[in-house]
Amino acid sequence: MSAFRSTPATSTSRATLPRAGRRLGGAAALALAALALTACQDGKGLQDEGAATFSDSAVATPSATATPGAGSGSASGSATKTGSATKSGGAKATGGDAKGSSDPSAEGDRVTCNGSNTAVTVQTVSRPLNHMLITVKNTGKKNCDLTYYPVLRFDEMQWAPAARKDTQPQAVVTLAPGQSGYAGALLSAADGSGEGGVTGHRLTIAFQGRTPHSDGGASAVPSLPAAGVYYDSSLTVTYWQQSASDALGS
């Protein structure tokens, strides 16, 4: 009976062996994996990784090659566009400057009216009595400013006629090319109260600059009637005006 029962025990021991073998096999696999990992870490596995590195370089190389090609094309296209835009912008800027320099109303192109860029004429009028009209026409290519009032001098006159304050305009009279400005002169008192009456045969008209009584440039010497112009101590002038009617007060 004892011997017979020992057989199943032996059989059970044999059945257990395959399981132990499987456990041993698993442990061996883990050991091999550990050895492989150690081999990679001790420097021997770097040769294999070199291939991987070469592979990465190979992958990067087409990408790098493609990038300069694309970048070069992009940069070239960008440079072309930029250059075109710059050239176009420059052309426009140049055109703008050129236009600005030919624009008579531009601030930098405005000058002072004087005898060198205007034509000046004078004429006596019947009404108002004893008045003379001074006309200044801009003959230049730029806008010119008639500043303050004309300074009159008949022959060798040693005094300057005063300007009538009540005729001072609110803004400087500016003449575009071809446009005219005006001033009026009261030559003598209608009631004969003036003194030192004399007939002038030559008239010089001086222009003022940007500040009162400053030199505005070349003077003008307009022609007078053959009989001359009579004036006395009542001689006064108006400020420059935009219209003849304002200059004569009519």
Tab-separated table of C-alpha atoms in Angstrom:
chain	number	residue	atom	x	y	z
A	1	MET	CA	0.000	0.000	0.000
A	2	SER	CA	2.830	2.416	0.902
A	3	ALA	CA	4.758	1.592	-2.206
A	4	PHE	CA	1.713	1.935	-4.367
A	5	ARG	CA	1.017	5.403	-2.915
A	6	SER	CA	4.541	6.576	-3.544
A	7	THR	CA	3.978	6.393	-7.298
A	8	PRO	CA	1.569	9.316	-7.457
A	9	ALA	CA	4.041	11.327	-5.379
A	10	THR	CA	6.763	10.588	-7.931
A	11	SER	CA	4.406	11.461	-10.720
A	12	THR	CA	3.573	14.755	-9.035
A	13	SER	CA	7.311	15.566	-8.730
A	14	ARG	CA	7.792	14.905	-12.448
A	15	ALA	CA	4.860	17.101	-13.307
A	16	THR	CA	6.411	19.920	-11.304
A	17	LEU	CA	9.712	19.805	-13.205
A	18	PRO	CA	8.417	21.285	-16.451
A	19	ARG	CA	7.064	24.293	-14.543
A	20	ALA	CA	10.427	24.839	-12.909
A	21	GLY	CA	12.020	24.566	-16.330
A	22	ARG	CA	9.712	27.204	-17.648
A	23	ARG	CA	10.575	29.472	-14.736
A	24	LEU	CA	14.263	28.883	-15.347
A	25	GLY	CA	13.808	29.648	-19.037
A	26	GLY	CA	12.111	32.951	-18.170
A	27	ALA	CA	14.923	33.855	-15.790
A	28	ALA	CA	17.445	33.042	-18.479
A	29	ALA	CA	15.671	35.321	-20.946
A	30	LEU	CA	15.754	38.144	-18.443
A	31	ALA	CA	19.447	37.504	-17.859
A	32	LEU	CA	20.142	37.642	-21.597
A	33	ALA	CA	18.242	40.911	-21.906
A	34	ALA	CA	20.260	42.353	-19.030
A	35	LEU	CA	23.469	41.256	-20.718
A	36	ALA	CA	22.370	42.863	-23.971
A	37	LEU	CA	21.575	46.108	-22.172
A	38	THR	CA	24.954	45.991	-20.433
A	39	ALA	CA	26.634	45.464	-23.757
A	40	CYS	CA	24.935	48.570	-25.141
A	41	GLN	CA	25.968	50.614	-22.144
A	42	ASP	CA	29.616	49.522	-22.030
A	43	GLY	CA	30.443	51.177	-25.404
A	44	LYS	CA	30.266	48.071	-27.579
A	45	GLY	CA	26.794	48.872	-28.741
A	46	LEU	CA	27.791	52.350	-30.035
A	47	GLN	CA	28.835	50.820	-33.337
A	48	ASP	CA	25.272	49.811	-33.967
A	49	GLU	CA	24.055	53.217	-32.938
A	50	GLY	CA	26.539	54.692	-35.397
A	51	ALA	CA	24.469	53.225	-38.132
A	52	ALA	CA	21.443	54.836	-36.610
A	53	THR	CA	23.307	58.137	-36.452
A	54	PHE	CA	24.338	57.784	-40.083
A	55	SER	CA	20.745	57.007	-40.905
A	56	ASP	CA	19.652	60.163	-39.087
A	57	SER	CA	22.268	62.176	-41.001
A	58	ALA	CA	21.067	60.651	-44.212
A	59	VAL	CA	17.549	61.670	-43.349
A	60	ALA	CA	18.686	65.132	-42.323
A	61	THR	CA	20.780	65.579	-45.448
A	62	PRO	CA	17.879	65.466	-47.929
A	63	SER	CA	15.963	67.699	-45.597
A	64	ALA	CA	18.906	70.121	-45.384
A	65	THR	CA	19.354	69.955	-49.126
A	66	ALA	CA	15.695	70.570	-49.658
A	67	THR	CA	15.657	73.384	-47.164
A	68	PRO	CA	18.333	75.514	-48.877
A	69	GLY	CA	16.632	74.863	-52.174
A	70	ALA	CA	13.287	75.940	-50.826
A	71	GLY	CA	14.813	78.668	-48.748
A	72	SER	CA	16.845	79.925	-51.652
A	73	GLY	CA	13.809	79.971	-53.875
A	74	SER	CA	11.779	81.626	-51.164
A	75	ALA	CA	14.500	84.120	-50.371
A	76	SER	CA	15.024	84.806	-54.008
A	77	GLY	CA	11.328	85.316	-54.534
A	78	SER	CA	11.153	87.430	-51.423
A	79	ALA	CA	14.156	89.476	-52.477
A	80	THR	CA	12.674	89.956	-55.906
A	81	LYS	CA	9.410	91.132	-54.443
A	82	THR	CA	11.149	93.295	-51.881
A	83	GLY	CA	13.424	94.795	-54.480
A	84	SER	CA	10.457	95.445	-56.714
A	85	ALA	CA	8.517	97.014	-53.880
A	86	THR	CA	11.486	99.128	-52.884
A	87	LYS	CA	12.053	100.213	-56.422
A	88	SER	CA	8.389	100.914	-56.879
A	89	GLY	CA	8.243	102.787	-53.584
A	90	GLY	CA	11.358	104.725	-54.462
A	91	ALA	CA	9.925	105.633	-57.817
A	92	LYS	CA	6.761	106.813	-56.178
A	93	ALA	CA	8.704	108.762	-53.583
A	94	THR	CA	10.823	110.319	-56.275
A	95	GLY	CA	7.728	111.144	-58.263
A	96	GLY	CA	6.191	112.655	-55.151
A	97	ASP	CA	9.264	114.764	-54.515
A	98	ALA	CA	9.399	115.841	-58.112
A	99	LYS	CA	5.750	116.733	-57.986
A	100	GLY	CA	6.272	118.556	-54.710
A	101	SER	CA	9.111	120.593	-56.163
A	102	SER	CA	6.900	121.633	-59.090
A	103	ASP	CA	3.880	122.390	-56.935
A	104	PRO	CA	3.735	126.183	-56.534
A	105	SER	CA	1.570	125.865	-53.423
A	106	ALA	CA	4.115	123.752	-51.524
A	107	GLU	CA	5.363	125.453	-48.392
A	108	GLY	CA	9.022	125.091	-49.383
A	109	ASP	CA	8.331	126.575	-52.824
A	110	ARG	CA	6.733	129.797	-51.610
A	111	VAL	CA	8.838	132.910	-52.008
A	112	THR	CA	8.478	136.600	-51.318
A	113	CYS	CA	7.065	138.727	-54.116
A	114	ASN	CA	9.484	141.378	-55.328
A	115	GLY	CA	10.683	143.110	-58.459
A	116	SER	CA	12.430	139.984	-59.775
A	117	ASN	CA	9.391	137.713	-59.954
A	118	THR	CA	6.535	140.142	-60.585
A	119	ALA	CA	5.385	142.752	-63.089
A	120	VAL	CA	4.365	146.005	-61.383
A	121	THR	CA	2.155	148.693	-62.864
A	122	VAL	CA	0.596	151.851	-61.437
A	123	GLN	CA	-2.295	153.997	-62.618
A	124	THR	CA	-4.113	157.007	-61.258
A	125	VAL	CA	-7.880	156.640	-60.899
A	126	SER	CA	-10.686	159.143	-60.962
A	127	ARG	CA	-12.480	157.559	-58.029
A	128	PRO	CA	-11.707	157.737	-55.235
A	129	LEU	CA	-10.272	161.163	-55.869
A	130	ASN	CA	-6.475	161.568	-55.848
A	131	HIS	CA	-5.823	157.822	-55.618
A	132	MET	CA	-3.377	155.561	-57.398
A	133	LEU	CA	-3.715	151.801	-57.886
A	134	ILE	CA	-0.623	149.586	-57.703
A	135	THR	CA	-0.920	146.198	-59.383
A	136	VAL	CA	1.594	143.351	-58.853
A	137	LYS	CA	1.359	140.258	-61.084
A	138	ASN	CA	3.244	137.081	-60.231
A	139	THR	CA	5.339	136.243	-63.287
A	140	GLY	CA	7.304	133.437	-61.618
A	141	LYS	CA	6.666	129.696	-61.387
A	142	LYS	CA	6.157	129.614	-57.626
A	143	ASN	CA	3.622	131.100	-55.282
A	144	CYS	CA	4.809	134.390	-53.837
A	145	ASP	CA	3.716	136.293	-50.746
A	146	LEU	CA	2.983	140.001	-50.710
A	147	THR	CA	3.998	140.872	-47.173
A	148	TYR	CA	2.839	143.974	-45.285
A	149	TYR	CA	2.639	146.969	-47.672
A	150	PRO	CA	4.628	148.627	-50.472
A	151	VAL	CA	7.255	151.196	-49.587
A	152	LEU	CA	6.972	154.105	-52.035
A	153	ARG	CA	9.650	156.561	-52.974
A	154	PHE	CA	9.121	159.272	-55.574
A	155	ASP	CA	12.333	160.598	-57.095
A	156	GLU	CA	14.700	161.495	-54.242
A	157	MET	CA	12.048	161.560	-51.530
A	158	GLN	CA	13.594	161.389	-48.044
A	159	TRP	CA	10.596	159.999	-46.174
A	160	ALA	CA	8.443	156.903	-46.436
A	161	PRO	CA	4.650	157.119	-46.669
A	162	ALA	CA	2.787	155.535	-43.760
A	163	ALA	CA	0.449	152.555	-44.162
A	164	ARG	CA	-3.168	152.755	-43.117
A	165	LYS	CA	-3.673	150.270	-40.285
A	166	ASP	CA	-7.357	149.841	-41.011
A	167	THR	CA	-6.446	148.154	-44.330
A	168	GLN	CA	-4.313	145.379	-42.839
A	169	PRO	CA	-5.721	141.998	-43.983
A	170	GLN	CA	-6.135	139.030	-41.666
A	171	ALA	CA	-3.774	136.887	-43.736
A	172	VAL	CA	-0.823	137.452	-46.017
A	173	VAL	CA	-1.798	137.870	-49.656
A	174	THR	CA	-0.361	134.959	-51.632
A	175	LEU	CA	-0.219	135.052	-55.411
A	176	ALA	CA	-0.216	131.940	-57.549
A	177	PRO	CA	1.677	132.192	-60.843
A	178	GLY	CA	-0.219	134.603	-63.081
A	179	GLN	CA	-2.310	136.023	-60.241
A	180	SER	CA	-2.297	139.692	-59.203
A	181	GLY	CA	-2.358	141.552	-55.901
A	182	TYR	CA	-3.085	145.217	-55.249
A	183	ALA	CA	-2.397	148.221	-53.056
A	184	GLY	CA	-3.844	151.704	-53.125
A	185	ALA	CA	-2.183	155.063	-52.472
A	186	LEU	CA	-3.814	158.286	-51.409
A	187	LEU	CA	-1.686	160.844	-53.237
A	188	SER	CA	-2.947	164.091	-51.769
A	189	ALA	CA	-5.657	165.429	-49.508
A	190	ALA	CA	-8.844	166.273	-51.370
A	191	ASP	CA	-9.425	169.363	-49.210
A	192	GLY	CA	-5.965	170.740	-49.897
A	193	SER	CA	-4.803	170.304	-46.297
A	194	GLY	CA	-1.648	168.489	-47.368
A	195	GLU	CA	1.691	170.255	-47.499
A	196	GLY	CA	4.706	170.236	-49.721
A	197	GLY	CA	2.884	169.216	-52.870
A	198	VAL	CA	5.201	168.140	-55.708
A	199	THR	CA	5.030	166.178	-58.939
A	200	GLY	CA	6.982	162.943	-59.049
A	201	HIS	CA	8.386	161.539	-62.275
A	202	ARG	CA	10.027	158.371	-61.040
A	203	LEU	CA	8.613	155.897	-58.573
A	204	THR	CA	10.486	153.107	-56.812
A	205	ILE	CA	8.452	150.453	-55.005
A	206	ALA	CA	10.289	148.391	-52.392
A	207	PHE	CA	9.018	145.073	-51.014
A	208	GLN	CA	9.248	143.920	-47.424
A	209	GLY	CA	10.475	140.531	-46.253
A	210	ARG	CA	9.064	138.156	-43.648
A	211	THR	CA	9.540	140.688	-40.859
A	212	PRO	CA	8.363	144.310	-40.920
A	213	HIS	CA	10.689	146.750	-42.691
A	214	SER	CA	13.082	143.973	-43.720
A	215	ASP	CA	14.471	143.724	-47.235
A	216	GLY	CA	12.172	141.653	-49.440
A	217	GLY	CA	14.426	141.600	-52.464
A	218	ALA	CA	14.589	143.510	-55.716
A	219	SER	CA	12.586	146.730	-55.976
A	220	ALA	CA	10.341	147.640	-58.903
A	221	VAL	CA	10.365	150.836	-60.940
A	222	PRO	CA	7.026	151.015	-62.775
A	223	SER	CA	6.357	153.561	-65.479
A	224	LEU	CA	4.487	156.749	-64.544
A	225	PRO	CA	2.280	158.923	-66.747
A	226	ALA	CA	4.313	161.340	-68.868
A	227	ALA	CA	2.969	164.279	-66.851
A	228	GLY	CA	4.083	162.652	-63.617
A	229	VAL	CA	2.103	162.090	-60.421
A	230	TYR	CA	1.240	164.833	-57.985
A	231	TYR	CA	1.471	164.056	-54.252
A	232	ASP	CA	1.816	165.901	-50.952
A	233	SER	CA	2.384	165.170	-47.266
A	234	SER	CA	-0.934	163.310	-47.142
A	235	LEU	CA	0.582	160.445	-49.148
A	236	THR	CA	-0.324	157.106	-47.554
A	237	VAL	CA	-0.611	153.506	-48.792
A	238	THR	CA	-2.753	150.479	-48.014
A	239	TYR	CA	-1.543	147.002	-47.107
A	240	TRP	CA	-1.441	144.529	-49.967
A	241	GLN	CA	-4.919	143.330	-50.886
A	242	GLN	CA	-6.387	140.446	-52.817
A	243	SER	CA	-8.645	142.669	-54.926
A	244	ALA	CA	-8.460	146.117	-56.536
A	245	SER	CA	-11.717	147.158	-54.899
A	246	ASP	CA	-10.286	146.455	-51.450
A	247	ALA	CA	-7.138	148.418	-52.319
A	248	LEU	CA	-9.159	151.445	-53.360
A	249	GLY	CA	-11.717	151.110	-50.595
A	250	SER	CA	-14.573	150.945	-53.051
